[in-house]
Tab-separated table of C-alpha atoms in Angstrom:
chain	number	residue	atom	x	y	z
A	1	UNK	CA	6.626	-25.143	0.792
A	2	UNK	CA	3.197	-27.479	1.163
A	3	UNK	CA	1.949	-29.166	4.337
A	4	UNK	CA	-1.342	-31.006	4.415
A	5	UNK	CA	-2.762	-31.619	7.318
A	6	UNK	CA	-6.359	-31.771	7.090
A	7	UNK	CA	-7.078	-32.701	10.413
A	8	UNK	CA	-5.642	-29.625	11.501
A	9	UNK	CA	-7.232	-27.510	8.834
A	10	UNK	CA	-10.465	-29.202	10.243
A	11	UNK	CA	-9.305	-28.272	14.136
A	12	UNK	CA	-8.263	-24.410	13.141
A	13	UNK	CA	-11.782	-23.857	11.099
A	14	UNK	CA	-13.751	-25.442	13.678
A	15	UNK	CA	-11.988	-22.902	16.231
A	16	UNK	CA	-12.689	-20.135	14.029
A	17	UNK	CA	-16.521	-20.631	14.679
A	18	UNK	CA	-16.385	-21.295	18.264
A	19	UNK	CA	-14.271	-17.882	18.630
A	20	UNK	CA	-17.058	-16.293	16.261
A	21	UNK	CA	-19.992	-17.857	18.788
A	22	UNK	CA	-17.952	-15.940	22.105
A	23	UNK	CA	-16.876	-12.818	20.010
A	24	UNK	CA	-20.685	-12.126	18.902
A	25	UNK	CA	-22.868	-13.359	21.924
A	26	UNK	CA	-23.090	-9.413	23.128
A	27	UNK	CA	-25.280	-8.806	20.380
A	28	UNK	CA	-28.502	-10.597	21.178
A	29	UNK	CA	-28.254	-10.204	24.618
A	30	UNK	CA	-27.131	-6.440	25.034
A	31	UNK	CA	-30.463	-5.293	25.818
A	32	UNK	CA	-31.083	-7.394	28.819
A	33	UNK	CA	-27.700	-7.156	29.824
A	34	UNK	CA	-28.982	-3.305	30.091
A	35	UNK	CA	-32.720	-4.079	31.864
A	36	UNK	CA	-31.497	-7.001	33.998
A	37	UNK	CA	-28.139	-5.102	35.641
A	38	UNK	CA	-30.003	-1.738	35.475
A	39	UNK	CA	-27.737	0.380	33.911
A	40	UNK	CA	-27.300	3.077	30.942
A	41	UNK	CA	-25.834	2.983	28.144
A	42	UNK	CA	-22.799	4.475	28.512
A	43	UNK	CA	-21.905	1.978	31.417
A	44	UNK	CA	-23.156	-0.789	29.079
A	45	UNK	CA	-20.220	0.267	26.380
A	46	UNK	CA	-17.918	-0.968	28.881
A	47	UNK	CA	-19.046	-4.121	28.081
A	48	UNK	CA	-17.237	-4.425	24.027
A	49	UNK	CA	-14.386	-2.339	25.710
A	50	UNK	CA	-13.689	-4.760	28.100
A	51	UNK	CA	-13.403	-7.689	25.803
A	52	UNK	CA	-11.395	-5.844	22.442
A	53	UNK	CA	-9.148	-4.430	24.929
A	54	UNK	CA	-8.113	-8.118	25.986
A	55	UNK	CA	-6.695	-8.034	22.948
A	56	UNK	CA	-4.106	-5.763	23.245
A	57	UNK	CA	-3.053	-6.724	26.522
A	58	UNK	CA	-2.197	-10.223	25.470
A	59	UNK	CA	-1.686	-10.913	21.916
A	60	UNK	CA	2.195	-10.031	22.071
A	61	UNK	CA	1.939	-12.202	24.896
A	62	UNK	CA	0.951	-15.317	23.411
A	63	UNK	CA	2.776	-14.769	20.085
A	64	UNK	CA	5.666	-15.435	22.544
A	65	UNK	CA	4.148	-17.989	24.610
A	66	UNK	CA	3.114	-19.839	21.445
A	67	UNK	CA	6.706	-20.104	20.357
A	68	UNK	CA	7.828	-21.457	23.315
A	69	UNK	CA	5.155	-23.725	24.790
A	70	UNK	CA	3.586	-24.576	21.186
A	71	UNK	CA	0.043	-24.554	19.715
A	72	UNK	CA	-1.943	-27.548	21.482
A	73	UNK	CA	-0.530	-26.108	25.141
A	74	UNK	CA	-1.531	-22.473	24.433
A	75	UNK	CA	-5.328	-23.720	22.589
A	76	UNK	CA	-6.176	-26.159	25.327
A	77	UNK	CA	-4.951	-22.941	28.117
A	78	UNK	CA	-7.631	-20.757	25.671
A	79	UNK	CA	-10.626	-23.107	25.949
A	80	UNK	CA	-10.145	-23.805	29.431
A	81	UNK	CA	-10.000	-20.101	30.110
A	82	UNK	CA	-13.020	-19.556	28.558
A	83	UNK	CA	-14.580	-22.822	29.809
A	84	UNK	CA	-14.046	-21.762	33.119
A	85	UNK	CA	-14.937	-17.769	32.357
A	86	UNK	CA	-18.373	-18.669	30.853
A	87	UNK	CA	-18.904	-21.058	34.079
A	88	UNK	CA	-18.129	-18.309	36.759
A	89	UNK	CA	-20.752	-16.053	34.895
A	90	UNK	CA	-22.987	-18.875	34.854
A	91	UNK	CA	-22.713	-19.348	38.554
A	92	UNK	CA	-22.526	-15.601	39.250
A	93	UNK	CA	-24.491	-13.612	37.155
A	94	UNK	CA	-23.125	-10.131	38.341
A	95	UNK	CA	-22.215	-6.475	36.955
A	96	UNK	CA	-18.537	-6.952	38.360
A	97	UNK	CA	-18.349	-11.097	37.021
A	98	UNK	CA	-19.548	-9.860	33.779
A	99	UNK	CA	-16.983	-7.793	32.946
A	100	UNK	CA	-13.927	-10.027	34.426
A	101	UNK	CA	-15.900	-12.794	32.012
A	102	UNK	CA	-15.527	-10.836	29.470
A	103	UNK	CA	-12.022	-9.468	29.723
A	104	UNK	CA	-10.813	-13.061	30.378
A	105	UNK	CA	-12.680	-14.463	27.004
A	106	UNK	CA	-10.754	-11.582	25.142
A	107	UNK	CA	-8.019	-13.090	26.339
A	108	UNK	CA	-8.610	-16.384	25.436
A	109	UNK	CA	-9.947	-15.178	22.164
A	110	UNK	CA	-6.932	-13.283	21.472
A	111	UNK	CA	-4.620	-16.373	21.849
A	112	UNK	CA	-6.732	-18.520	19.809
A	113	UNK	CA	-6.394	-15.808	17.521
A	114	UNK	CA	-2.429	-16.326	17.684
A	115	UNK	CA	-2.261	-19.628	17.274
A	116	UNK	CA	-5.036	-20.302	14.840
A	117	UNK	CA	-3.656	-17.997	11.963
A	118	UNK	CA	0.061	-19.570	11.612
A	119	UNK	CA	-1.341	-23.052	12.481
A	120	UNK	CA	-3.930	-22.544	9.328
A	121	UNK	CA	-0.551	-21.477	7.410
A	122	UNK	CA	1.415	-24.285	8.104
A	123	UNK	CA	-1.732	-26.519	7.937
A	124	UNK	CA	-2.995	-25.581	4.544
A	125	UNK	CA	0.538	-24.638	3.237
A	126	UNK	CA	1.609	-20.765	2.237
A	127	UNK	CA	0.331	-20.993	-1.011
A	128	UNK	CA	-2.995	-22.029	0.165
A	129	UNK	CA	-2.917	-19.583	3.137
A	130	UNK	CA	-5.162	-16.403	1.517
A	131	UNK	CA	-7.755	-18.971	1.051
A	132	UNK	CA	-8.267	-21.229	3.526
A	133	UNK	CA	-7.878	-17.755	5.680
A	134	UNK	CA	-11.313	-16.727	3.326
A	135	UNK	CA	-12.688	-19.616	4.061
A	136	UNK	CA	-12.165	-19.227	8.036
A	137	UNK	CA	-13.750	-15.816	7.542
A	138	UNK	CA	-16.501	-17.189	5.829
A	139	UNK	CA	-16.920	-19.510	8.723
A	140	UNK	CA	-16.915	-16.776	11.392
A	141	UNK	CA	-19.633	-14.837	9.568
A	142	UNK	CA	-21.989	-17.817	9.580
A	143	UNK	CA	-21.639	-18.506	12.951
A	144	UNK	CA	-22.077	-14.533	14.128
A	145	UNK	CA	-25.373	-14.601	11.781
A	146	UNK	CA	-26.722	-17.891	13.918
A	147	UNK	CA	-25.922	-16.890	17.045
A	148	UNK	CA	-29.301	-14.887	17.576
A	149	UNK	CA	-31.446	-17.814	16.419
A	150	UNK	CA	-29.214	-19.946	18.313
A	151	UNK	CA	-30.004	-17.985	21.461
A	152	UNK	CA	-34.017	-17.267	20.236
A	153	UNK	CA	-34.335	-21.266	20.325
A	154	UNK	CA	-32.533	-21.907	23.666
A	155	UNK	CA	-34.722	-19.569	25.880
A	156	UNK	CA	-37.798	-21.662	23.501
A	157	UNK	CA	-36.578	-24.758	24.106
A	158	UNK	CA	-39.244	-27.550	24.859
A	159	UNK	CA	-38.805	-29.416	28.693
A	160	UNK	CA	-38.295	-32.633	26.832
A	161	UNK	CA	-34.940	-31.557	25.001
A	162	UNK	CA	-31.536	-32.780	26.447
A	163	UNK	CA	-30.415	-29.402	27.016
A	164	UNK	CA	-33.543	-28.552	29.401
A	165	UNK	CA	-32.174	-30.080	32.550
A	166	UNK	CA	-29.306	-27.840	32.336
A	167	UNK	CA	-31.463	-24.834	32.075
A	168	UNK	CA	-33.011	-25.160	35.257
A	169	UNK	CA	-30.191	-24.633	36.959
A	170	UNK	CA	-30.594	-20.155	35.351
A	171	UNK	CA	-31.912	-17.375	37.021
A	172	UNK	CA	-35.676	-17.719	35.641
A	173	UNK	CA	-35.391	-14.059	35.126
A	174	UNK	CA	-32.003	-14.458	33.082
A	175	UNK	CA	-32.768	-16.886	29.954
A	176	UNK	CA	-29.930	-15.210	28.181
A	177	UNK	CA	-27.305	-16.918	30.308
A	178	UNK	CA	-28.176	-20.105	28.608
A	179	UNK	CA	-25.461	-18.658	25.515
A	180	UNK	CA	-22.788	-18.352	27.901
A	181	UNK	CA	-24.162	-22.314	29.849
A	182	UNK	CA	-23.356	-23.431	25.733
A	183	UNK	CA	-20.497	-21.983	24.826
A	184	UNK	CA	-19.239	-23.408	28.375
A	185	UNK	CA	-20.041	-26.973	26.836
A	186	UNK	CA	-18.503	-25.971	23.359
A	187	UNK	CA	-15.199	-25.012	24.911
A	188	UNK	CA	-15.129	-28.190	26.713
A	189	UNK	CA	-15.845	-30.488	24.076
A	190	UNK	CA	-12.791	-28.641	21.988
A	191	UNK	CA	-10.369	-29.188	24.840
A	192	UNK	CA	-11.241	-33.104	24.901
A	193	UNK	CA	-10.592	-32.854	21.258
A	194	UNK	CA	-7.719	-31.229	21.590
A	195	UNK	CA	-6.125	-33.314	24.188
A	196	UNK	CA	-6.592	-36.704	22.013
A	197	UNK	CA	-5.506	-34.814	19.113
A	198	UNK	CA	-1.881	-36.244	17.945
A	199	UNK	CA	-0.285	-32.633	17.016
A	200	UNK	CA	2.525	-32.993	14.142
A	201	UNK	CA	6.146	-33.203	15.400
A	202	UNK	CA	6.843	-29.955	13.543
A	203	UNK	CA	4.203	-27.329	14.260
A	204	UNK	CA	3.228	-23.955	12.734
A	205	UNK	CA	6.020	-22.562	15.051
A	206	UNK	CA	8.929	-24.681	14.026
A	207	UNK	CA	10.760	-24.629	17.150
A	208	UNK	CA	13.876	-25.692	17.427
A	209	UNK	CA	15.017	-28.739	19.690
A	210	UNK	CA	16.033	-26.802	22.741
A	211	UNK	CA	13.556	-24.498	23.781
A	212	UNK	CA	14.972	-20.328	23.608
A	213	UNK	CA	15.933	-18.767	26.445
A	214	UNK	CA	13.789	-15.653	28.189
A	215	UNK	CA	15.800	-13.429	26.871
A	216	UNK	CA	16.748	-14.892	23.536
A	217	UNK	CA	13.154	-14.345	23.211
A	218	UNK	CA	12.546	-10.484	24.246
A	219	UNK	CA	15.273	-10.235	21.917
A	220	UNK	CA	13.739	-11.466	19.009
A	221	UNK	CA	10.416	-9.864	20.190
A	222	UNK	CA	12.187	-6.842	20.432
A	223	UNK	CA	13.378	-7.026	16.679
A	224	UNK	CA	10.177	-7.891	15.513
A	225	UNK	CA	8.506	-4.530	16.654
A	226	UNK	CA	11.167	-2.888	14.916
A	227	UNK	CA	10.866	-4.469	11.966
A	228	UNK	CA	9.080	-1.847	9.339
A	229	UNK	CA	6.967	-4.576	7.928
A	230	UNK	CA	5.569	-6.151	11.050
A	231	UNK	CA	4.666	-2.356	11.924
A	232	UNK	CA	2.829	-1.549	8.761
A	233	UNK	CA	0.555	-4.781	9.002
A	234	UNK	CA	-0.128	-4.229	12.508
A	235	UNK	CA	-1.241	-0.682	11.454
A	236	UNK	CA	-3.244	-2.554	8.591
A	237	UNK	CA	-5.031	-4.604	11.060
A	238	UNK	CA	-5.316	-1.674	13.234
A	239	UNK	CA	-7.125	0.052	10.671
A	240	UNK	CA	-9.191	-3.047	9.391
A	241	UNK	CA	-10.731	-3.705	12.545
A	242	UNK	CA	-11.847	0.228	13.238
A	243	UNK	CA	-13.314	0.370	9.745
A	244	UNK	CA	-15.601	-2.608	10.763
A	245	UNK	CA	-16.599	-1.893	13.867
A	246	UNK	CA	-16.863	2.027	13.024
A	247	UNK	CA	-19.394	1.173	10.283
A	248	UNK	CA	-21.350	-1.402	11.818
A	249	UNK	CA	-21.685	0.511	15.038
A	250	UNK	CA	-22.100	3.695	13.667
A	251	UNK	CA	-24.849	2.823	10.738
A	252	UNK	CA	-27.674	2.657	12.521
A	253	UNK	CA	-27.183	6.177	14.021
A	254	UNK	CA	-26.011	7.864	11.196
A	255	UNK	CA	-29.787	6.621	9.216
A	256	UNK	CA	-31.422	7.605	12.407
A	257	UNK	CA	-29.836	11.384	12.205
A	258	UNK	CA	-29.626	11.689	8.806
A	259	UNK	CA	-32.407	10.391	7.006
A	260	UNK	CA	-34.787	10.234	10.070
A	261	UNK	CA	-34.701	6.299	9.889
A	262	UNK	CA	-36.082	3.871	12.895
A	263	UNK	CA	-32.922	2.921	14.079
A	264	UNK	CA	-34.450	-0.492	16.094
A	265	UNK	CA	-36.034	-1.570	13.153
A	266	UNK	CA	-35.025	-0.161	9.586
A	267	UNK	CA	-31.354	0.712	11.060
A	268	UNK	CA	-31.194	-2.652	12.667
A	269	UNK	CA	-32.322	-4.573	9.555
A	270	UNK	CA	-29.475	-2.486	7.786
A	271	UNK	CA	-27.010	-3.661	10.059
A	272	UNK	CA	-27.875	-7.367	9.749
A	273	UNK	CA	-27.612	-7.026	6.365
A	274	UNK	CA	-24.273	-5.569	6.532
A	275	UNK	CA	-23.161	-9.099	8.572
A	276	UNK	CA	-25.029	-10.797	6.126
A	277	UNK	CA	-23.202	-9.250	2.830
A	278	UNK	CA	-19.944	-9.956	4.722
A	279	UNK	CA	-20.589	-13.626	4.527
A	280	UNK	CA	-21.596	-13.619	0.853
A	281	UNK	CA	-18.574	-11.629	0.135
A	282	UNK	CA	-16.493	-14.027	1.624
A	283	UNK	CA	-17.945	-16.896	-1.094
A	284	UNK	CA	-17.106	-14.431	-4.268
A	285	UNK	CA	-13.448	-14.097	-2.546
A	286	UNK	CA	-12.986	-17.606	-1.877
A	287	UNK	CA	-13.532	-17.808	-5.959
A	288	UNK	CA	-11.155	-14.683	-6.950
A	289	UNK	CA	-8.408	-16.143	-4.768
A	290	UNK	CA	-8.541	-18.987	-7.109
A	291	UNK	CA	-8.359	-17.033	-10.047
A	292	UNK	CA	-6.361	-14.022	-9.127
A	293	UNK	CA	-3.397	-12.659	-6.700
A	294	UNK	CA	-4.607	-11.527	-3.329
A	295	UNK	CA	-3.201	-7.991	-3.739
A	296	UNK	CA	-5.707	-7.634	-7.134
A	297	UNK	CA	-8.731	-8.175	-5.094
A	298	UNK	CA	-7.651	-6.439	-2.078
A	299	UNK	CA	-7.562	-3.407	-4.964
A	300	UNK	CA	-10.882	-3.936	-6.559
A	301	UNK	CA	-12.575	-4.665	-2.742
A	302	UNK	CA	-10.971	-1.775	-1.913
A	303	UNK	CA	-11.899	0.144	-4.467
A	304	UNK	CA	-15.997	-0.738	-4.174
A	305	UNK	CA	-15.722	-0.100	-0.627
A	306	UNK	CA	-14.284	3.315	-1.104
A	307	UNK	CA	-17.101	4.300	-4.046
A	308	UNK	CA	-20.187	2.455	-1.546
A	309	UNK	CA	-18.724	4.630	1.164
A	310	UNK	CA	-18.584	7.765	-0.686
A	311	UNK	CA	-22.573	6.942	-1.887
A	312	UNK	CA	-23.324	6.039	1.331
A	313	UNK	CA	-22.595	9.129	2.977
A	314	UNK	CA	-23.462	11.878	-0.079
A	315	UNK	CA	-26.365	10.046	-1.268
A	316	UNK	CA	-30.478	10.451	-0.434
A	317	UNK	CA	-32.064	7.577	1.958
A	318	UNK	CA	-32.418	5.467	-0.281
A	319	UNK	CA	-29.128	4.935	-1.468
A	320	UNK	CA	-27.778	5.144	1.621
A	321	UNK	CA	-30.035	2.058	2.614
A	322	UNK	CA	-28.330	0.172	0.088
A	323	UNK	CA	-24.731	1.318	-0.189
A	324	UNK	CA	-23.940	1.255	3.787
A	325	UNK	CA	-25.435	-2.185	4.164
A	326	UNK	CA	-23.201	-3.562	0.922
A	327	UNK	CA	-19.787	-2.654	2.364
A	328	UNK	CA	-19.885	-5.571	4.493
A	329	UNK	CA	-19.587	-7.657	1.629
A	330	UNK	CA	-16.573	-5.277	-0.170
A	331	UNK	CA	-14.653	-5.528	3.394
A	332	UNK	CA	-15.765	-9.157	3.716
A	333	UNK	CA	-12.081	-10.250	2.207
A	334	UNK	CA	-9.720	-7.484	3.977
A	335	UNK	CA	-8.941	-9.082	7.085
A	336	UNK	CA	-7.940	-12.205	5.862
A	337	UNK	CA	-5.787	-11.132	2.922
A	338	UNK	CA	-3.849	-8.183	4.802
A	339	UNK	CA	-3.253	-11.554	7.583
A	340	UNK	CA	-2.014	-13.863	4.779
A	341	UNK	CA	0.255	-11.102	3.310
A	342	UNK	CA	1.735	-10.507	6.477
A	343	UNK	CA	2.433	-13.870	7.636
A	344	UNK	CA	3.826	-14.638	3.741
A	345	UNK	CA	5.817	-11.903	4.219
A	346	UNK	CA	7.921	-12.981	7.086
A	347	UNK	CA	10.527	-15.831	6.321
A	348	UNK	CA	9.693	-17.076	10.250
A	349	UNK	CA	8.553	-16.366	13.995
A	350	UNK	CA	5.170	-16.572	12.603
A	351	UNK	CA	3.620	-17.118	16.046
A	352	UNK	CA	5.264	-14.193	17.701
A	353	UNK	CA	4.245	-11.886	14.013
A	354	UNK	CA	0.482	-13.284	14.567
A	355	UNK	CA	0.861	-12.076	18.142
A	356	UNK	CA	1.957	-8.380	17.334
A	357	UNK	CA	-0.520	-8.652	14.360
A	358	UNK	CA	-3.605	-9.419	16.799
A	359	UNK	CA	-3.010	-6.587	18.928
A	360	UNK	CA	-4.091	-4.475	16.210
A	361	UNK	CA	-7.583	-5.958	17.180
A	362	UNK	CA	-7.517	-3.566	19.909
A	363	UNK	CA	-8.357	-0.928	16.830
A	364	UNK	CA	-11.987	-2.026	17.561
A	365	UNK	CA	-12.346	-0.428	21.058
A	366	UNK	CA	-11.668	2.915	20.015
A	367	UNK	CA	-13.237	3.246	16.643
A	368	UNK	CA	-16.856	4.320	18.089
A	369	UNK	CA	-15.994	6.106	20.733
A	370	UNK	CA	-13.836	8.511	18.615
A	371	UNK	CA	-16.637	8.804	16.285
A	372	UNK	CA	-18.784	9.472	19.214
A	373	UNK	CA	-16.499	11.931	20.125
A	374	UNK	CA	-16.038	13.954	16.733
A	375	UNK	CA	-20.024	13.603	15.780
A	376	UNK	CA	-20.709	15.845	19.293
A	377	UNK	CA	-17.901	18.000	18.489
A	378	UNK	CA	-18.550	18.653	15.066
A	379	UNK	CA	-22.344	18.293	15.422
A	380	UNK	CA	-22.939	16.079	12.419
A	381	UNK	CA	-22.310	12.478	12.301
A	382	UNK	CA	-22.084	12.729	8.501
A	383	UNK	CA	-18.912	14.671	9.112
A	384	UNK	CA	-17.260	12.165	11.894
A	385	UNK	CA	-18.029	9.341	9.760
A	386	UNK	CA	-15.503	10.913	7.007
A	387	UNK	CA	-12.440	9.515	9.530
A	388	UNK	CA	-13.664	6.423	8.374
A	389	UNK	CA	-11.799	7.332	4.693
A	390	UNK	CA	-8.256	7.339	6.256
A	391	UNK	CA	-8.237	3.613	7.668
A	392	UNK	CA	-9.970	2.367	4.102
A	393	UNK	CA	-7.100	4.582	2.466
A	394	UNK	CA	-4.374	2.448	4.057
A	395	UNK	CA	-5.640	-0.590	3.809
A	396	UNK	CA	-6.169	0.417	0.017
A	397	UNK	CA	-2.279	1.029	-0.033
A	398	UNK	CA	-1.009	-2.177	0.864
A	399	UNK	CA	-1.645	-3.435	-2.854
A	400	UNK	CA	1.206	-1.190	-3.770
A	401	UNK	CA	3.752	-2.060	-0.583
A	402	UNK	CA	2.982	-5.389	0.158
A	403	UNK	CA	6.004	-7.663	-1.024
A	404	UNK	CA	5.236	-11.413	0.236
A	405	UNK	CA	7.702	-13.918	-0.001
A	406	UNK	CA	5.283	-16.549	-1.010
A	407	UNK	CA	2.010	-15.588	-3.355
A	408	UNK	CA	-1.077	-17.097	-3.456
A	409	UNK	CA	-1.524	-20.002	-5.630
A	410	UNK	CA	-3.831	-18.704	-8.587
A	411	UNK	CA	-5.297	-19.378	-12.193
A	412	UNK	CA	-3.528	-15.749	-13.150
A	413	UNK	CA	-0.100	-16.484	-12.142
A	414	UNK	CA	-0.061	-19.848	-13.452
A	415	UNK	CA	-1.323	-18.612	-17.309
A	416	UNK	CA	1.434	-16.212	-16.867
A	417	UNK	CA	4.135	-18.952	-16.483
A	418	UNK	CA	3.120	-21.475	-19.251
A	419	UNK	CA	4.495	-19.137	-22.094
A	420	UNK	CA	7.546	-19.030	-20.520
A	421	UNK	CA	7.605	-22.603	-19.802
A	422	UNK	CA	6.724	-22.968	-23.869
A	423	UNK	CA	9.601	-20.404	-24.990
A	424	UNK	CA	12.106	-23.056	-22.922
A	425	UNK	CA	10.367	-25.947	-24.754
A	426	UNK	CA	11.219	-24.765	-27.894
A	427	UNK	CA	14.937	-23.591	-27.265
């Protein structure tokens, strides 16, 4: 099973950054989201909330609406959605605004996340699937690492630069809405590319002549989040997506508490660095997928996450400083791989899987404020952050379920097969 479509594969990667640019512009800007609406910063968490929990209202959604309406229908719905969110912010730069903005770009995000990861698959072909997914990862942690200089050289930019006009048109007192004025224009310019974009006749969903009725597809919905497989993935993506967000969002605080470390500058620069490993790690994967099966470097990533983790937490400051930081690049490959082996475990309804898969996401919204929760109950951070073992357990544990249909094209399994190949030479 082998599809090349590079035009496609071009179309999916290029959407992986532009969801990377709208998933990450709350960093740079959170402080002055903070001074310029005047409020704390418990209010201000409702900010990430708002936009992760998008992603459980609507991924099931659009894994259905994606097999019956189709990829190019549901991307150019996404783009406009956000088009039109980052415009209405633009125009009305309010508390209330700000938070409908960013519910509605989780939304759009979590569609795009839908139809992105099967339209990769189909675009790249299965066997190729674990690393063009790498690749896309690889992608999205570039673009969340330029997004602050991005927004450091619009509110610099010089009056005679195209872009200047535009700016005029901001609150001189708000320089940071310039990121959501661009990603306005980016969305647009995808949906004109989209809609002169021939699509193949046979898409990532495969869907049959006649479309499915309603409730031909609850029905199948409805057997899908039965199925035992589709549940332990979305439990893997679940846990994926808490481990990230619990250690990124947590590291600063636990250096702060622990080993009385400036959390805006030393704890910060740990935290970049944490991004920053993730997109290195994503280059050594890209490699291993080449030479090895997915499942054998989900174990040895797993594995070095588990030891930085345990260093991390037991060691002085200075190993903390440089074990915490490093997991980014030791989870840098887990998302993608637990994705490919769930999609290459299902024979079909790939659109509708990437839709019960992406709800998982939602994992993201609760991760902090549990370990909020258990650091003031159990007065040490040190102990809340141990939760974060039982996530990297499971995800560890998929190397030993995991039973895809198709594996990922590798130096390993090929070497394996030429012996045999000899023996039948010979007979």
């Amino acid at each position: 099973m082998r599809s090349q479509h590079p035009v496609l594969i071009l179309l999916v990667l290029t959407g992986f950054i532009t969801v990377s640019f709208i998933t990450n512009l709350l960093g740079p800007i959170f402080p002055e989201l903070i001074s310029d609406f005047g409020i704390g910063l418990m209010l201000a968490g409702f900010f990430p909330f708002a936009f992760f929990i998008a992603y459980g209202v609507m991924s099931v959604p659009a894994g259905l609406l994606v097999e019956r309406f189709g990829e190019r229908a549901m991307m150019l719905f996404a783009y406009s959605l956000s088009a039109l969110s980052c415009g209405l912010f633009v125009l009305l730069p309010h508390f209330a605004v700000a938070m409908l903005s960013l519910f509605c770009l989780g939304l759009a995000m979590s569609v795009l996340q839908v139809v992105m990861n099967p339209l990769l698959r189909f675009a790249a072909g299965s066997e190729h699937y674990s690393f063009m997914a790498v690749l896309g990862q690889l992608l999205f942690g570039l673009a969340a690492a330029i997004t602050p200089v991005i927004y450091q050289q619009l509110t610099a930019l010089p009056s005679d630069a195209w872009l200047y006009p535009l700016l005029l048109w901001l609150p001189a007192t708000m320089p940071w809405l310039s990121l959501y004025l661009l990603f306005a224009v980016i969305c647009l310019l995808m949906l004109v590319w989209l809609w002169f974009l021939p699509f193949p006749k046979h898409t990532a969903t495969e869907a049959a002549a006649e479309p499915e009725s309603a409730h031909h597809m609850l029905q199948s919905q409805w057997l899908l989040l039965k199925n035992r497989t589709v549940q332990k993935f979305f439990v893997a993506i679940f846990c994926y997506v808490a481990l990230e967000q619990g250690i990124a969002n947590s590291m600063a605080v636990y250096l702060q508490q622990v080993h009385q470390v400036d959390a805006a500058s030393t704890g910060a620069s740990a935290v970049g660095q944490f991004w920053l490993n993730m997109t290195i790690g994503c280059v050594l994967g890209l490699l291993l997928l080449k030479l090895f099966d997915c499942r054998f470097i989900l174990l040895i990533f797993g594995t070095v996450s588990l030891l930085l983790l345990v260093l991390g937490l037991s060691g002085d400051k200075p190993l903390a400083l440089w074990c915490l930081p490093l997991l980014g690049g030791s989870l840098s490959v887990m998302w993608s791989i637990i994705f490919a082996l769930a999609l290459n475990s299902m024979p079909g309804q790939h659109g509708a899987v990437a839709g019960i898969l992406c709800s998982g996401i939602i994992g993201g919204a609760f991760a902090s404020p549990l370990l909020g929760l258990l650091a003031e109950q159990l007065d040490s951070i040190r102990l809340a952050m141990l939760l974060l073992f039982v996530p990297l357990a499971y995800i560890i544990s998929i190397v030993f379920w995991a039973r895809p249909l198709v594996n990922n094209q590798n130096w390993w399994a090929s070497r394996q097969r030429q012996p045999a190949a000899g023996l039948e030479d010979v007979a």
